[in-house]
Amino acid sequence: MKKRQKNIKKDKIVDQFEFDEFQKWKIEKERERIKNHVPTIYGYARVSTRDQHLKPQVKQLKDSGAQKIYQEKWTGTTTSRPEFEKLISVLLSGDTLMVTKLDRFARNTQEALETVENLKNRGVKVHILNMGFFDDSPNGKLMFTMFSAFAQFERDLIVSRTQEGKAYAKKYDPHYKDGRPKKFTEEQVELAWELRKQGNTYKMINRKTGISIKTLQRRFNELKLKDSE
């Protein structure tokens, strides 16, 4: 038994040593990459629907001077962009990220602004072919200021529309309730309450009804207060 424990401990030490050595190797490789880095123009092409083609974007990027191009095909989801994440991870100070249009690398203005700002802080230029450069030049700074203002306008517009929608619903919809909609009906909660009265544990009720334990506890406390009134 003791010998087995010693072997386990020894294996853990070896694993930790190998992990530390691997981390050192990664750091050294990254330093070497930065030291030998030659500024590169990276292109990014993406299509968001199944019937679109990447070739026109790729050609436009090549014609505009892109040296390496990352391509992303439609995957059926708006959030999965593994090639874009790979590209962002290899960009270094002095590099340029080139896209044909703003919506190629962002779903909305705010997300695009955050990406551009992050890359600018890392010393990476962003070139959107139908808009221009986002860099530290006077024109680039002006573009970024206008872009920021538009992003703020977009946020304010969304808030305004949301508030208008709520105000209209409150006025004309007698069933409207502000806040998060309930996931479960009163009948489901009452059934859960009956199960609790029969001696079922929270875990058992959760398995039978699908209602989370936190929700059960909160609703049961509400029902207890109601019964005591």
Coordinates of C-alpha atoms in Angstrom, one line a residue:
M1 CA 0.0 0.0 0.0
K2 CA 2.8 2.4 1.0
K3 CA 4.7 1.5 -2.1
R4 CA 1.7 2.3 -4.3
Q5 CA 1.2 5.6 -2.6
K6 CA 4.9 6.5 -3.2
N7 CA 4.5 5.5 -6.9
I8 CA 1.4 7.8 -7.2
K9 CA 3.3 10.6 -5.5
K10 CA 6.2 10.1 -7.8
D11 CA 4.0 10.1 -10.9
K12 CA 2.4 13.4 -9.8
I13 CA 5.9 15.0 -9.3
V14 CA 6.9 13.7 -12.8
D15 CA 3.7 15.1 -14.3
Q16 CA 4.2 18.4 -12.7
F17 CA 7.8 18.6 -13.9
E18 CA 6.8 17.7 -17.4
F19 CA 4.0 20.4 -17.3
D20 CA 6.4 23.0 -16.0
E21 CA 9.0 22.1 -18.7
F22 CA 6.2 22.3 -21.4
Q23 CA 5.2 25.8 -20.1
K24 CA 8.8 27.0 -20.2
W25 CA 9.1 25.6 -23.8
K26 CA 5.9 27.5 -24.8
I27 CA 7.2 30.8 -23.3
E28 CA 10.6 30.4 -25.0
K29 CA 8.9 29.6 -28.4
E30 CA 6.7 32.7 -28.0
R31 CA 9.7 34.9 -27.2
E32 CA 11.5 33.5 -30.2
R33 CA 8.4 34.2 -32.4
I34 CA 8.2 37.8 -31.2
K35 CA 12.0 38.3 -31.7
N36 CA 12.0 37.0 -35.2
H37 CA 8.7 38.6 -36.1
V38 CA 8.2 40.2 -39.5
P39 CA 5.1 42.5 -39.8
T40 CA 2.5 40.6 -41.8
I41 CA -0.8 41.5 -43.4
Y42 CA -3.4 38.9 -42.4
G43 CA -6.7 38.6 -44.2
Y44 CA -9.9 37.2 -42.7
A45 CA -12.8 35.9 -44.9
R46 CA -16.1 34.6 -43.6
V47 CA -19.4 33.7 -45.0
S48 CA -22.5 33.5 -42.8
T49 CA -24.9 31.6 -44.9
R50 CA -24.6 28.2 -46.6
D51 CA -25.1 29.5 -50.2
Q52 CA -22.4 32.2 -50.0
H53 CA -18.9 31.7 -51.4
L54 CA -15.5 32.6 -49.9
K55 CA -13.7 33.1 -53.2
P56 CA -14.8 36.7 -53.9
Q57 CA -13.6 37.8 -50.5
V58 CA -10.3 35.9 -50.7
K59 CA -9.6 37.4 -54.1
Q60 CA -10.3 40.9 -52.8
L61 CA -8.1 40.4 -49.8
K62 CA -5.2 39.0 -52.0
D63 CA -5.6 41.9 -54.5
S64 CA -5.4 44.3 -51.5
G65 CA -2.1 42.9 -50.3
A66 CA -3.1 40.2 -47.7
Q67 CA -0.2 37.7 -47.3
K68 CA -1.9 35.1 -45.2
I69 CA -5.6 34.5 -45.2
Y70 CA -7.8 32.7 -42.6
Q71 CA -11.1 31.4 -43.9
E72 CA -14.3 30.7 -42.0
K73 CA -17.2 28.8 -43.5
W74 CA -20.8 28.9 -42.3
T75 CA -21.1 26.5 -39.3
G76 CA -24.8 26.8 -38.4
T77 CA -24.1 29.0 -35.4
T78 CA -23.3 32.7 -35.1
T79 CA -20.9 32.3 -32.1
S80 CA -18.5 29.6 -33.3
R81 CA -15.5 31.2 -35.1
P82 CA -12.5 29.0 -34.4
E83 CA -10.4 30.4 -37.4
F84 CA -11.0 34.0 -36.2
E85 CA -9.8 33.1 -32.7
K86 CA -6.7 31.4 -34.2
L87 CA -6.0 34.5 -36.2
I88 CA -6.4 36.9 -33.2
S89 CA -4.0 34.7 -31.2
V90 CA -1.1 34.9 -33.8
L91 CA -1.4 38.7 -34.4
L92 CA 1.6 40.7 -33.0
S93 CA 2.5 44.4 -32.9
G94 CA 3.1 45.7 -36.4
D95 CA 0.7 43.3 -38.1
T96 CA -2.4 44.3 -40.0
L97 CA -5.8 42.5 -39.9
M98 CA -7.7 43.0 -43.1
V99 CA -11.3 42.3 -43.8
T100 CA -13.6 43.3 -46.7
K101 CA -16.4 44.6 -44.6
L102 CA -17.1 45.4 -40.9
D103 CA -19.6 42.5 -40.5
R104 CA -17.0 39.9 -41.5
F105 CA -15.5 39.9 -38.0
A106 CA -18.2 41.3 -35.7
R107 CA -21.9 40.8 -35.2
N108 CA -22.6 44.4 -34.2
T109 CA -20.9 47.8 -33.9
Q110 CA -20.2 47.4 -30.2
E111 CA -18.4 44.0 -30.7
A112 CA -16.5 45.5 -33.6
L113 CA -15.4 48.5 -31.5
E114 CA -14.2 46.2 -28.7
T115 CA -12.2 44.1 -31.2
V116 CA -10.7 47.1 -32.9
E117 CA -9.8 48.7 -29.6
N118 CA -8.2 45.5 -28.3
L119 CA -6.1 45.1 -31.4
K120 CA -5.1 48.8 -31.5
N121 CA -3.8 48.5 -27.9
R122 CA -1.7 45.5 -29.1
G123 CA -0.2 47.6 -31.9
V124 CA -2.2 45.8 -34.6
K125 CA -3.7 47.8 -37.4
V126 CA -7.2 47.0 -38.7
H127 CA -8.0 47.6 -42.3
I128 CA -11.6 47.4 -43.4
L129 CA -11.5 47.7 -47.1
N130 CA -14.8 49.5 -47.6
M131 CA -14.1 51.9 -44.7
G132 CA -10.3 52.5 -44.2
F133 CA -7.6 52.0 -41.6
F134 CA -8.0 52.0 -37.8
D135 CA -4.5 53.0 -36.6
D136 CA -2.7 55.9 -34.8
S137 CA -2.7 58.1 -37.8
P138 CA -5.0 61.3 -37.8
N139 CA -7.4 59.6 -40.2
G140 CA -7.4 56.4 -38.2
K141 CA -8.1 58.3 -34.9
L142 CA -10.9 60.2 -36.6
M143 CA -12.4 56.9 -37.9
F144 CA -12.2 55.4 -34.4
T145 CA -13.9 58.4 -32.8
M146 CA -16.7 58.3 -35.3
F147 CA -17.0 54.5 -34.8
S148 CA -17.2 54.9 -31.0
A149 CA -19.9 57.6 -31.4
F150 CA -21.9 55.3 -33.7
A151 CA -21.6 52.4 -31.3
Q152 CA -22.9 54.6 -28.4
F153 CA -25.8 55.7 -30.7
E154 CA -26.6 52.1 -31.5
R155 CA -26.7 51.2 -27.7
D156 CA -28.9 54.2 -26.9
L157 CA -31.2 53.3 -29.7
I158 CA -31.6 49.8 -28.4
V159 CA -32.3 51.0 -24.9
S160 CA -34.8 53.6 -26.2
R161 CA -36.7 51.0 -28.3
T162 CA -36.8 48.6 -25.3
Q163 CA -38.2 51.3 -23.0
E164 CA -40.8 52.3 -25.6
G165 CA -41.9 48.7 -26.0
K166 CA -42.2 48.2 -22.2
A167 CA -44.2 51.5 -21.9
Y168 CA -46.6 50.4 -24.7
A169 CA -47.0 46.9 -23.2
K170 CA -47.7 48.3 -19.7
K171 CA -50.4 50.6 -21.2
Y172 CA -52.2 48.3 -23.6
D173 CA -51.4 44.7 -22.4
P174 CA -53.3 43.8 -19.2
H175 CA -51.2 40.6 -18.8
Y176 CA -47.9 42.3 -19.1
K177 CA -45.5 41.8 -16.2
D178 CA -42.1 43.5 -16.1
G179 CA -39.0 41.5 -15.4
R180 CA -37.9 37.9 -16.3
P181 CA -40.8 35.7 -17.5
K182 CA -41.6 32.7 -15.3
K183 CA -40.4 29.4 -16.6
F184 CA -43.0 27.3 -14.8
T185 CA -46.8 27.5 -14.4
E186 CA -48.5 27.8 -11.1
E187 CA -49.9 24.3 -11.6
Q188 CA -46.4 22.9 -11.8
V189 CA -45.3 24.7 -8.7
E190 CA -48.5 23.5 -6.8
L191 CA -47.7 20.0 -7.9
A192 CA -44.2 20.4 -6.6
W193 CA -45.6 21.8 -3.3
E194 CA -47.8 18.7 -2.9
L195 CA -44.8 16.4 -3.4
R196 CA -43.0 18.3 -0.7
K197 CA -45.9 17.9 1.7
Q198 CA -45.8 14.2 1.0
G199 CA -42.2 14.1 2.2
N200 CA -40.2 14.2 -1.0
T201 CA -36.8 15.8 -0.8
Y202 CA -35.8 18.8 -3.0
K203 CA -33.6 16.5 -5.2
M204 CA -36.5 14.1 -5.7
I205 CA -38.9 17.0 -6.6
N206 CA -36.2 18.4 -8.9
R207 CA -35.9 15.1 -10.8
K208 CA -39.7 14.7 -11.1
T209 CA -40.6 18.3 -12.1
G210 CA -37.4 19.8 -13.7
I211 CA -37.7 22.8 -11.4
S212 CA -34.4 23.9 -10.0
I213 CA -33.8 23.5 -6.2
K214 CA -33.2 27.2 -5.8
T215 CA -36.6 28.0 -7.5
L216 CA -38.3 25.3 -5.4
Q217 CA -36.9 26.8 -2.1
R218 CA -37.9 30.3 -3.1
R219 CA -41.4 29.4 -4.3
F220 CA -42.1 27.1 -1.2
N221 CA -41.1 30.0 1.1
E222 CA -43.6 32.2 -0.8
L223 CA -46.3 29.5 -0.4
K224 CA -45.6 29.1 3.3
L225 CA -46.0 32.9 3.9
K226 CA -49.2 32.8 1.9
D227 CA -50.6 29.9 4.0
S228 CA -49.7 31.7 7.2
E229 CA -51.6 34.8 6.3

